Short mmCIF file of C-alpha atoms and ligand atoms in Angstrom, two decimals:
data_model
loop_
_atom_site.label_atom_id
_atom_site.label_comp_id
_atom_site.label_asym_id
_atom_site.label_seq_id
_atom_site.Cartn_x
_atom_site.Cartn_y
_atom_site.Cartn_z
CA MET A 1 0.00 0.00 0.00
CA ALA A 2 2.41 2.75 -1.07
CA LYS A 3 0.72 3.84 -4.20
CA TYR A 4 -0.62 7.29 -3.53
CA PHE A 5 1.60 8.62 -0.75
CA PRO A 6 5.10 7.32 -1.62
CA GLU A 7 6.66 10.24 0.30
CA ILE A 8 5.63 8.54 3.56
CA ARG A 9 7.17 5.08 3.75
CA GLY A 10 5.91 3.62 7.00
CA LYS A 11 3.57 4.98 9.63
CA ILE A 12 3.85 8.38 11.25
CA LYS A 13 5.60 7.73 14.57
CA TYR A 14 5.62 9.31 18.00
CA GLU A 15 9.09 10.79 18.61
CA GLY A 16 8.45 13.01 21.64
CA ALA A 17 8.42 16.74 22.31
CA ASP A 18 12.11 17.25 21.45
CA SER A 19 11.85 15.76 17.97
CA LYS A 20 12.51 18.15 15.11
CA ASN A 21 11.04 15.76 12.54
CA PRO A 22 8.02 17.57 11.05
CA LEU A 23 6.48 14.24 10.04
CA ALA A 24 6.42 12.78 13.55
CA PHE A 25 4.10 13.18 16.54
CA LYS A 26 5.46 15.22 19.43
CA TYR A 27 2.61 14.60 21.90
CA TYR A 28 0.27 12.02 20.37
CA ASN A 29 1.57 8.72 21.68
CA PRO A 30 -1.20 6.18 21.01
CA ARG A 31 0.01 3.74 23.66
CA LYS A 32 0.54 6.26 26.46
CA LYS A 33 -1.80 5.69 29.38
CA VAL A 34 -3.83 8.67 30.55
CA GLY A 35 -5.82 7.47 33.53
CA ARG A 36 -7.16 4.03 32.76
CA LYS A 37 -7.24 4.40 28.99
CA THR A 38 -4.59 4.89 26.32
CA MET A 39 -4.37 8.09 24.31
CA GLU A 40 -5.68 6.20 21.31
CA GLN A 41 -8.78 5.16 23.28
CA HIS A 42 -9.41 8.67 24.58
CA LEU A 43 -8.82 10.39 21.25
CA LYS A 44 -10.99 8.70 18.64
CA PHE A 45 -9.75 10.79 15.72
CA ALA A 46 -11.61 10.45 12.44
CA VAL A 47 -10.53 11.61 8.98
CA ALA A 48 -13.21 13.54 7.06
CA TYR A 49 -13.47 11.82 3.68
CA TRP A 50 -14.93 14.85 1.93
CA HIS A 51 -12.21 17.34 2.81
CA THR A 52 -9.16 15.11 2.87
CA PHE A 53 -9.76 13.04 -0.25
CA LYS A 54 -12.41 14.94 -2.22
CA GLY A 55 -11.35 18.50 -1.44
CA THR A 56 -10.08 20.39 -4.47
CA GLY A 57 -9.04 23.70 -2.96
CA ALA A 58 -11.87 25.45 -4.82
CA ASP A 59 -13.26 28.67 -3.36
CA PRO A 60 -15.89 31.17 -4.59
CA PHE A 61 -13.20 32.88 -6.72
CA GLY A 62 -11.59 29.93 -8.42
CA GLY A 63 -11.92 26.22 -9.17
CA GLY A 64 -9.91 23.29 -7.89
CA VAL A 65 -6.11 23.45 -7.67
CA TYR A 66 -5.16 20.09 -6.18
CA ASP A 67 -3.88 17.45 -8.58
CA ARG A 68 -4.62 14.26 -6.68
CA PRO A 69 -3.23 11.05 -8.22
CA TRP A 70 -6.37 9.14 -7.21
CA ASP A 71 -8.49 11.46 -9.35
CA HIS A 72 -6.77 10.31 -12.55
CA ALA A 73 -9.33 7.76 -13.73
CA SER A 74 -11.39 6.97 -16.78
CA SER A 75 -14.81 6.87 -15.04
CA PRO A 76 -16.45 8.22 -11.85
CA MET A 77 -16.61 4.70 -10.39
CA GLU A 78 -12.93 4.01 -11.10
CA GLN A 79 -12.16 7.35 -9.46
CA ALA A 80 -14.27 6.37 -6.42
CA GLU A 81 -12.38 3.09 -6.08
CA ASN A 82 -9.00 4.79 -6.39
CA THR A 83 -10.06 7.36 -3.80
CA LEU A 84 -11.02 4.60 -1.40
CA ASP A 85 -7.60 2.95 -1.83
CA ALA A 86 -5.91 6.30 -1.27
CA ALA A 87 -8.06 6.94 1.81
CA PHE A 88 -7.18 3.67 3.49
CA GLU A 89 -3.48 4.12 2.64
CA PHE A 90 -3.52 7.62 4.16
CA ILE A 91 -5.56 6.74 7.25
CA SER A 92 -3.35 3.70 7.96
CA LYS A 93 -0.12 5.68 7.52
CA MET A 94 -1.46 8.33 9.91
CA GLY A 95 -2.24 5.62 12.47
CA ILE A 96 -5.81 6.96 12.70
CA LYS A 97 -8.55 4.47 13.53
CA TYR A 98 -11.70 6.12 12.16
CA TYR A 99 -13.15 7.98 9.22
CA CYS A 100 -16.47 9.70 8.38
CA PHE A 101 -18.13 10.10 4.99
CA HIS A 102 -21.16 11.39 3.08
CA ASP A 103 -22.81 9.02 0.61
CA ARG A 104 -21.84 11.31 -2.25
CA ASP A 105 -18.16 11.65 -1.30
CA ILE A 106 -17.62 7.96 -1.28
CA ALA A 107 -19.64 6.97 -4.39
CA PRO A 108 -20.91 8.96 -7.36
CA GLU A 109 -24.57 9.66 -7.99
CA GLY A 110 -25.88 7.79 -11.06
CA ALA A 111 -28.50 8.76 -13.64
CA THR A 112 -31.27 7.04 -11.64
CA ILE A 113 -31.83 6.12 -7.99
CA LYS A 114 -31.26 2.48 -8.88
CA GLU A 115 -27.91 3.23 -10.48
CA THR A 116 -26.92 5.45 -7.54
CA ASN A 117 -27.77 2.68 -5.09
CA LYS A 118 -25.74 0.19 -7.12
CA ASN A 119 -22.72 2.51 -7.14
CA LEU A 120 -22.98 3.05 -3.39
CA LYS A 121 -23.33 -0.66 -2.65
CA LYS A 122 -20.27 -1.55 -4.72
CA ILE A 123 -18.10 1.03 -2.98
CA ILE A 124 -19.41 0.16 0.49
CA ASN A 125 -18.56 -3.51 -0.13
CA LYS A 126 -15.03 -2.47 -1.05
CA ALA A 127 -14.83 -0.22 2.03
CA GLU A 128 -15.92 -3.15 4.20
CA LYS A 129 -13.10 -5.25 2.78
CA LEU A 130 -10.52 -2.48 3.31
CA GLN A 131 -11.75 -1.94 6.88
CA LYS A 132 -11.16 -5.63 7.61
CA GLU A 133 -7.68 -5.54 6.06
CA THR A 134 -6.53 -2.40 7.87
CA GLY A 135 -8.52 -2.35 11.12
CA VAL A 136 -9.76 1.16 10.29
CA LYS A 137 -13.37 1.72 11.38
CA LEU A 138 -16.25 3.96 10.44
CA LEU A 139 -17.11 6.57 13.09
CA TRP A 140 -20.18 7.97 11.37
CA GLY A 141 -21.89 8.15 8.04
CA THR A 142 -24.23 10.78 6.62
CA ALA A 143 -26.15 11.70 3.50
CA ASN A 144 -25.29 14.75 1.43
CA LEU A 145 -28.68 16.45 1.19
CA PHE A 146 -27.38 19.82 0.06
CA SER A 147 -25.16 19.63 -3.07
CA HIS A 148 -27.59 18.41 -5.71
CA PRO A 149 -29.70 21.14 -7.42
CA ARG A 150 -32.89 19.35 -6.31
CA TYR A 151 -32.11 20.41 -2.73
CA THR A 152 -31.90 24.11 -3.52
CA ASN A 153 -35.06 24.73 -1.45
CA GLY A 154 -34.17 22.20 1.22
CA ALA A 155 -34.32 18.42 1.59
CA ALA A 156 -36.61 17.35 4.45
CA THR A 157 -37.82 20.95 4.70
CA ASN A 158 -38.51 21.30 0.97
CA PRO A 159 -42.05 22.51 0.12
CA ASP A 160 -42.28 19.69 -2.46
CA PRO A 161 -42.88 16.20 -1.00
CA ARG A 162 -41.27 14.67 -4.10
CA VAL A 163 -37.95 16.16 -2.99
CA PHE A 164 -38.62 14.89 0.54
CA ALA A 165 -38.97 11.39 -0.97
CA GLN A 166 -35.63 11.70 -2.78
CA ALA A 167 -34.00 12.73 0.49
CA ALA A 168 -35.69 9.83 2.28
CA SER A 169 -34.19 7.41 -0.21
CA GLN A 170 -30.72 8.85 0.40
CA VAL A 171 -31.12 8.70 4.19
CA LYS A 172 -32.27 5.06 4.01
CA ARG A 173 -29.28 4.01 1.89
CA ALA A 174 -26.80 6.02 3.95
CA ILE A 175 -28.13 4.33 7.11
CA ASP A 176 -27.73 0.94 5.39
CA ALA A 177 -24.14 1.83 4.50
CA THR A 178 -23.42 2.97 8.06
CA VAL A 179 -24.85 -0.25 9.50
CA GLN A 180 -22.89 -2.44 7.05
CA LEU A 181 -19.65 -0.67 7.95
CA GLY A 182 -20.30 -0.82 11.69
CA GLY A 183 -20.52 2.96 12.21
CA THR A 184 -21.54 3.97 15.73
CA GLY A 185 -23.01 7.28 14.64
CA TYR A 186 -25.16 8.75 11.91
CA VAL A 187 -25.08 12.53 11.41
CA PHE A 188 -27.77 14.91 10.25
CA TRP A 189 -26.32 18.24 9.25
CA GLY A 190 -29.10 20.32 7.72
CA GLY A 191 -27.12 22.00 4.97
CA ARG A 192 -30.13 23.54 3.27
CA GLU A 193 -32.65 22.95 6.04
CA GLY A 194 -33.25 26.62 6.65
CA TYR A 195 -34.54 29.64 4.80
CA VAL A 196 -33.56 32.88 3.16
CA SER A 197 -36.82 34.83 3.51
CA LEU A 198 -40.04 34.46 5.48
CA ILE A 199 -41.91 35.95 2.55
CA ASN A 200 -42.19 32.44 1.09
CA THR A 201 -41.37 30.22 4.07
CA ASN A 202 -43.71 28.50 6.51
CA MET A 203 -41.22 27.85 9.28
CA LYS A 204 -43.57 25.76 11.41
CA GLN A 205 -44.50 23.50 8.49
CA GLU A 206 -40.82 23.03 7.59
CA LEU A 207 -39.78 22.15 11.14
CA ASP A 208 -42.65 19.62 11.36
CA GLN A 209 -41.32 18.04 8.14
CA LEU A 210 -37.78 17.92 9.48
CA ALA A 211 -38.94 16.18 12.65
CA GLN A 212 -40.94 13.74 10.55
CA MET A 213 -37.84 12.79 8.56
CA LEU A 214 -35.89 12.21 11.77
CA HIS A 215 -38.63 10.01 13.23
CA MET A 216 -38.71 7.99 10.03
CA ALA A 217 -34.92 7.60 10.14
CA VAL A 218 -35.08 6.36 13.74
CA ASP A 219 -37.80 3.82 12.87
CA TYR A 220 -35.92 2.60 9.83
CA ALA A 221 -32.55 2.39 11.58
CA LYS A 222 -33.97 0.28 14.38
CA ARG A 223 -35.27 -2.24 11.84
CA ALA A 224 -31.99 -2.10 9.91
CA GLY A 225 -30.05 -3.10 13.04
CA PHE A 226 -28.40 0.25 13.79
CA LYS A 227 -27.03 0.11 17.33
CA GLY A 228 -25.45 3.55 17.38
CA LYS A 229 -26.66 7.10 17.96
CA PHE A 230 -28.06 9.74 15.67
CA PHE A 231 -26.32 13.07 15.87
CA ILE A 232 -27.55 16.50 14.89
CA GLU A 233 -24.85 18.97 13.97
CA PRO A 234 -25.87 22.58 14.67
CA LYS A 235 -24.82 25.45 12.40
CA PRO A 236 -26.41 28.91 12.33
CA LYS A 237 -25.92 29.98 8.71
CA GLU A 238 -24.17 29.11 5.44
CA PRO A 239 -25.45 27.98 3.02
CA SER A 240 -28.89 29.14 4.26
CA THR A 241 -29.29 32.59 5.75
CA HIS A 242 -31.09 31.10 8.77
CA GLN A 243 -30.46 27.42 9.39
CA TYR A 244 -32.92 25.69 11.67
CA ASP A 245 -30.24 23.91 13.74
CA VAL A 246 -28.69 27.19 14.92
CA ASP A 247 -26.73 26.04 17.95
CA ALA A 248 -26.76 23.43 20.73
CA GLY A 249 -29.49 25.23 22.70
CA THR A 250 -31.80 25.53 19.69
CA VAL A 251 -31.34 21.88 18.73
CA LEU A 252 -32.03 20.72 22.28
CA GLY A 253 -35.31 22.66 22.22
CA PHE A 254 -36.22 21.10 18.86
CA LEU A 255 -35.42 17.55 20.01
CA THR A 256 -37.43 18.08 23.19
CA LYS A 257 -40.44 19.49 21.34
CA TYR A 258 -40.54 16.65 18.82
CA ASP A 259 -39.81 13.85 21.32
CA LEU A 260 -36.48 12.85 19.78
CA LEU A 261 -34.20 13.17 22.82
CA ASP A 262 -33.72 9.44 23.36
CA ASP A 263 -32.33 8.60 19.95
CA PHE A 264 -30.27 11.71 19.29
CA ALA A 265 -27.21 13.45 20.64
CA LEU A 266 -25.29 16.47 19.34
CA ASN A 267 -22.26 16.65 17.09
CA ILE A 268 -20.69 19.98 17.97
CA GLU A 269 -18.40 21.62 15.43
CA ALA A 270 -15.96 24.30 16.56
CA ASN A 271 -16.35 26.50 13.50
CA HIS A 272 -20.16 26.32 13.67
CA ALA A 273 -20.23 27.32 17.33
CA THR A 274 -18.14 30.40 16.52
CA LEU A 275 -20.35 31.27 13.54
CA ALA A 276 -23.26 31.21 16.01
CA GLY A 277 -21.46 33.84 18.08
CA HIS A 278 -20.45 31.35 20.77
CA SER A 279 -17.15 29.81 21.73
CA PHE A 280 -16.56 26.11 20.97
CA GLN A 281 -16.41 25.59 24.74
CA HIS A 282 -19.85 27.17 25.19
CA ASP A 283 -21.68 24.88 22.80
CA LEU A 284 -19.82 21.81 24.10
CA GLN A 285 -20.81 22.70 27.66
CA VAL A 286 -24.46 23.32 26.72
CA ALA A 287 -24.61 19.89 25.05
CA SER A 288 -22.73 18.13 27.83
CA ASP A 289 -24.81 19.70 30.61
CA ALA A 290 -27.90 18.25 28.92
CA GLY A 291 -26.24 14.81 28.73
CA MET A 292 -26.33 15.21 24.95
CA LEU A 293 -22.73 15.71 23.84
CA GLY A 294 -22.21 12.83 21.42
CA SER A 295 -19.41 13.75 19.04
CA LEU A 296 -17.18 16.62 17.91
CA ASP A 297 -15.97 18.16 14.66
CA ILE A 298 -12.68 19.61 15.84
CA ASN A 299 -11.81 22.21 13.22
CA ARG A 300 -11.46 25.94 13.78
CA GLY A 301 -12.55 29.11 12.02
CA ASP A 302 -10.59 32.24 11.28
CA PRO A 303 -11.67 34.96 13.75
CA THR A 304 -10.96 37.65 11.15
CA LEU A 305 -13.31 36.08 8.61
CA GLY A 306 -17.02 35.50 8.99
CA TRP A 307 -17.38 32.16 7.27
CA ASP A 308 -16.84 28.44 7.68
CA THR A 309 -13.13 28.08 6.93
CA ASP A 310 -12.84 24.55 8.39
CA GLN A 311 -9.17 24.84 9.32
CA PHE A 312 -7.21 22.21 11.18
CA PRO A 313 -7.20 22.74 14.96
CA THR A 314 -4.07 24.37 16.37
CA ASP A 315 -5.56 26.38 19.25
CA ILE A 316 -4.47 24.84 22.54
CA TYR A 317 -7.21 26.60 24.56
CA ASP A 318 -9.92 25.07 22.37
CA ALA A 319 -8.31 21.64 22.67
CA VAL A 320 -7.95 21.87 26.45
CA TRP A 321 -11.55 22.96 26.95
CA ALA A 322 -12.88 20.30 24.58
CA MET A 323 -10.96 17.54 26.33
CA TYR A 324 -11.83 18.96 29.76
CA ILE A 325 -15.55 18.75 28.99
CA ILE A 326 -15.27 15.32 27.35
CA GLN A 327 -13.24 13.89 30.24
CA GLN A 328 -15.61 15.30 32.81
CA GLN A 329 -18.58 13.59 31.19
CA GLY A 330 -16.68 10.29 31.04
CA GLY A 331 -15.82 10.25 27.30
CA LEU A 332 -17.80 9.85 24.11
CA LYS A 333 -19.53 6.50 23.84
CA TYR A 334 -20.70 6.62 20.24
CA GLY A 335 -18.77 9.55 18.85
CA GLY A 336 -15.23 10.80 18.50
CA LEU A 337 -13.13 13.64 17.17
CA ASN A 338 -13.79 14.12 13.48
CA PHE A 339 -11.45 16.67 11.92
CA ASP A 340 -13.91 18.09 9.37
CA ALA A 341 -11.02 20.30 8.32
CA LYS A 342 -9.34 21.07 5.04
CA VAL A 343 -5.87 22.21 4.11
CA ARG A 344 -5.66 25.69 2.62
CA ARG A 345 -5.98 26.24 -1.13
CA SER A 346 -2.25 26.96 -1.34
CA SER A 347 -1.31 23.75 0.53
CA PHE A 348 -1.72 21.57 -2.51
CA ASP A 349 0.92 18.87 -1.94
CA THR A 350 -0.25 15.50 -0.61
CA VAL A 351 2.32 15.80 2.17
CA ASP A 352 0.34 18.82 3.46
CA LEU A 353 -2.43 16.36 4.36
CA PHE A 354 0.01 14.66 6.75
CA HIS A 355 1.27 17.88 8.31
CA SER A 356 -2.27 19.09 8.96
CA HIS A 357 -3.48 15.91 10.65
CA ILE A 358 -0.27 15.58 12.68
CA GLY A 359 -0.73 19.12 13.99
CA GLY A 360 -4.36 18.51 14.90
CA MET A 361 -3.60 15.25 16.68
CA ASP A 362 -0.71 16.73 18.64
CA THR A 363 -2.84 19.71 19.68
CA PHE A 364 -5.58 17.45 21.03
CA ALA A 365 -3.09 15.04 22.63
CA LYS A 366 -1.55 17.96 24.52
CA GLY A 367 -5.06 19.19 25.31
CA LEU A 368 -5.92 15.80 26.80
CA LEU A 369 -2.78 15.75 28.98
CA ILE A 370 -3.44 19.26 30.30
CA ALA A 371 -7.15 18.62 30.91
CA ASP A 372 -6.42 15.35 32.68
CA LYS A 373 -3.96 17.04 35.04
CA MET A 374 -6.33 19.92 35.78
CA ILE A 375 -9.11 17.45 36.58
CA LYS A 376 -6.88 15.34 38.85
CA ASP A 377 -5.66 18.45 40.69
CA LYS A 378 -9.21 19.87 40.88
CA ALA A 379 -7.51 23.05 39.64
CA LEU A 380 -10.73 24.62 38.40
CA SER A 381 -13.39 22.33 39.84
CA GLN A 382 -12.45 23.10 43.43
CA PRO A 383 -12.80 26.91 43.08
CA MET A 384 -16.00 26.29 41.09
CA ALA A 385 -17.43 24.06 43.84
CA GLU A 386 -16.53 26.66 46.46
CA ARG A 387 -18.23 29.40 44.42
CA TYR A 388 -21.55 27.57 44.47
CA ALA A 389 -21.15 25.93 47.90
CA GLY A 390 -23.90 28.11 49.38
CA PHE A 391 -26.46 26.16 47.36
CA LYS A 392 -25.31 22.87 48.91
CA ARG A 393 -26.15 23.86 52.48
CA GLY A 394 -28.65 25.76 54.59
CA MET A 395 -30.85 28.26 52.83
CA GLY A 396 -29.38 27.55 49.36
CA LYS A 397 -30.05 23.84 49.69
CA LYS A 398 -33.62 24.54 50.77
CA ILE A 399 -34.14 26.84 47.77
CA MET A 400 -33.08 24.12 45.38
CA LYS A 401 -35.27 21.53 47.14
CA ASN A 402 -38.28 23.80 46.71
CA GLU A 403 -38.67 24.13 50.48
CA LEU A 404 -38.88 27.92 50.60
CA THR A 405 -41.33 30.46 49.22
CA LEU A 406 -40.66 34.00 48.00
CA THR A 407 -42.31 35.30 51.19
CA GLN A 408 -40.03 33.23 53.45
CA LEU A 409 -36.99 34.30 51.44
CA GLU A 410 -37.93 37.94 51.76
CA LYS A 411 -38.04 37.53 55.53
CA MET A 412 -34.62 35.84 55.51
CA ALA A 413 -33.18 38.54 53.24
CA ILE A 414 -34.33 41.23 55.69
CA GLU A 415 -32.81 39.36 58.62
CA GLN A 416 -29.44 38.67 56.98
CA GLY A 417 -28.91 42.20 55.60
CA GLU A 418 -26.92 43.14 52.48
CA PRO A 419 -24.80 40.14 51.30
CA PRO A 420 -21.02 40.72 50.95
CA MET A 421 -19.51 41.29 47.46
CA LEU A 422 -17.67 38.14 46.33
CA SER A 423 -15.09 38.41 43.52
CA GLY A 424 -15.41 36.03 40.56
CA ARG A 425 -11.57 35.78 40.49
CA GLN A 426 -11.56 35.38 36.72
CA GLU A 427 -7.97 36.57 36.22
CA GLU A 428 -6.64 34.35 39.00
CA LEU A 429 -8.35 31.36 37.37
CA GLU A 430 -7.01 32.31 33.94
CA ASN A 431 -3.53 32.35 35.44
CA ILE A 432 -4.11 28.90 36.90
CA LEU A 433 -5.25 27.59 33.50
CA ASN A 434 -2.19 29.14 31.85
CA SER A 435 0.12 27.59 34.41
CA TYR A 436 -1.11 24.17 33.25
CA ILE A 437 -0.79 25.13 29.58
CA PHE A 438 2.70 26.60 29.99
CA GLY A 439 3.74 23.42 31.84
C1 XLS B 522 -20.60 21.65 6.82
C2 XLS B 522 -20.70 20.55 7.76
C3 XLS B 522 -20.68 19.16 7.17
C4 XLS B 522 -21.13 18.12 8.16
C5 XLS B 522 -21.52 16.83 7.55
O1 XLS B 522 -20.43 22.81 7.18
O2 XLS B 522 -19.67 20.72 8.70
O3 XLS B 522 -19.42 18.87 6.64
O4 XLS B 522 -20.18 17.88 9.14
O5 XLS B 522 -22.50 16.96 6.59
CA1 CA B 523 -17.88 23.50 8.87
CA1 CA B 524 -19.07 19.43 10.37
#
């Protein structure tokens, strides 16, 4: 297997923090124990098929610039097979255990639904074989319900039920593919499930349709033997002006309203949280507090741009907070850390794909080590517990147990007098966090 990436002979190795080899891990040591699990078990990295193998470097001002050897083929199916070979060679050389795909990245759409299904089946059979040979697994699958012109006005939320039916067919087949490949997750990202103007949009009708599609998917998946979790991936805008799955809070409200909480969890993407005007940490914490943090897309945006740049993660604060929240909730049972990131347009060499994933993995490995130490030392949890301690005893405890009325509290407030001012100590805590990051 050295066909497409001859520049990398064996596997990318861990060489330690002092290594100057740019094609080696400095912090990601798959066998290193962190608590009871190895780094590899904690950090279920997944390669995003669409960006890493199907990305072309195109942007709104120019077409593709990457010349990928696996694209040189005489037919779309031959190209899909070459891409699959390239993918498994790359993922194995990176020492990554998982990947994620859309139906349309992995196999080309045919002229009819029947032909499309045949294409998908053939490629999924080949993927199954390659998974067995390499030990690489599927983290999650999904259907691309946004690229084809038929989805211009939405997929499940389209005003035309004939488009809904096309989307249903894709969801069914993508679930089948996920089940066959043993994926533990299935993602719904509502690319065009949103609207541009209310002048022609019945929002309530569209949300009812979306919920209906999700209920149908749950029913079908149960019969198809899916043992994993469905994930919804929030994003506030792009391509729609207003996307329905704005952020973690909005999606939680939607799942609650439509009685979908049991079968779904959230896939939180860093760049989508920031587009929603939140930090990555905020949306992760909202999802985790609700017991609904299922999986992560660990890219990053560019704070000076207002769009979804999907860059590889290099920000140590983001990585520390992500791992801190994941570790505190006891890990991710069905999900993992999907990169969903692409190299820049000007990074067109295949070796750039290695540099980018190495950087992301090292950043999250270091993030895990820092988060683990902070948790063990109770560096932030102790001050946090002390800050809210009043609600664990006496009057505070009674408030939370619903044992006091407003009238009783007024009496107590009069008796106790003006409460003292207590500092939030934000800067002191930031210094503590930095002391762990600086090492
Ligand atoms: C696009 C989304 C997409 C989902 C999967 O912005 O991030 O790639 O993760 O459909
Ligand atoms: Ca994105
Ligand atoms: Ca994503």
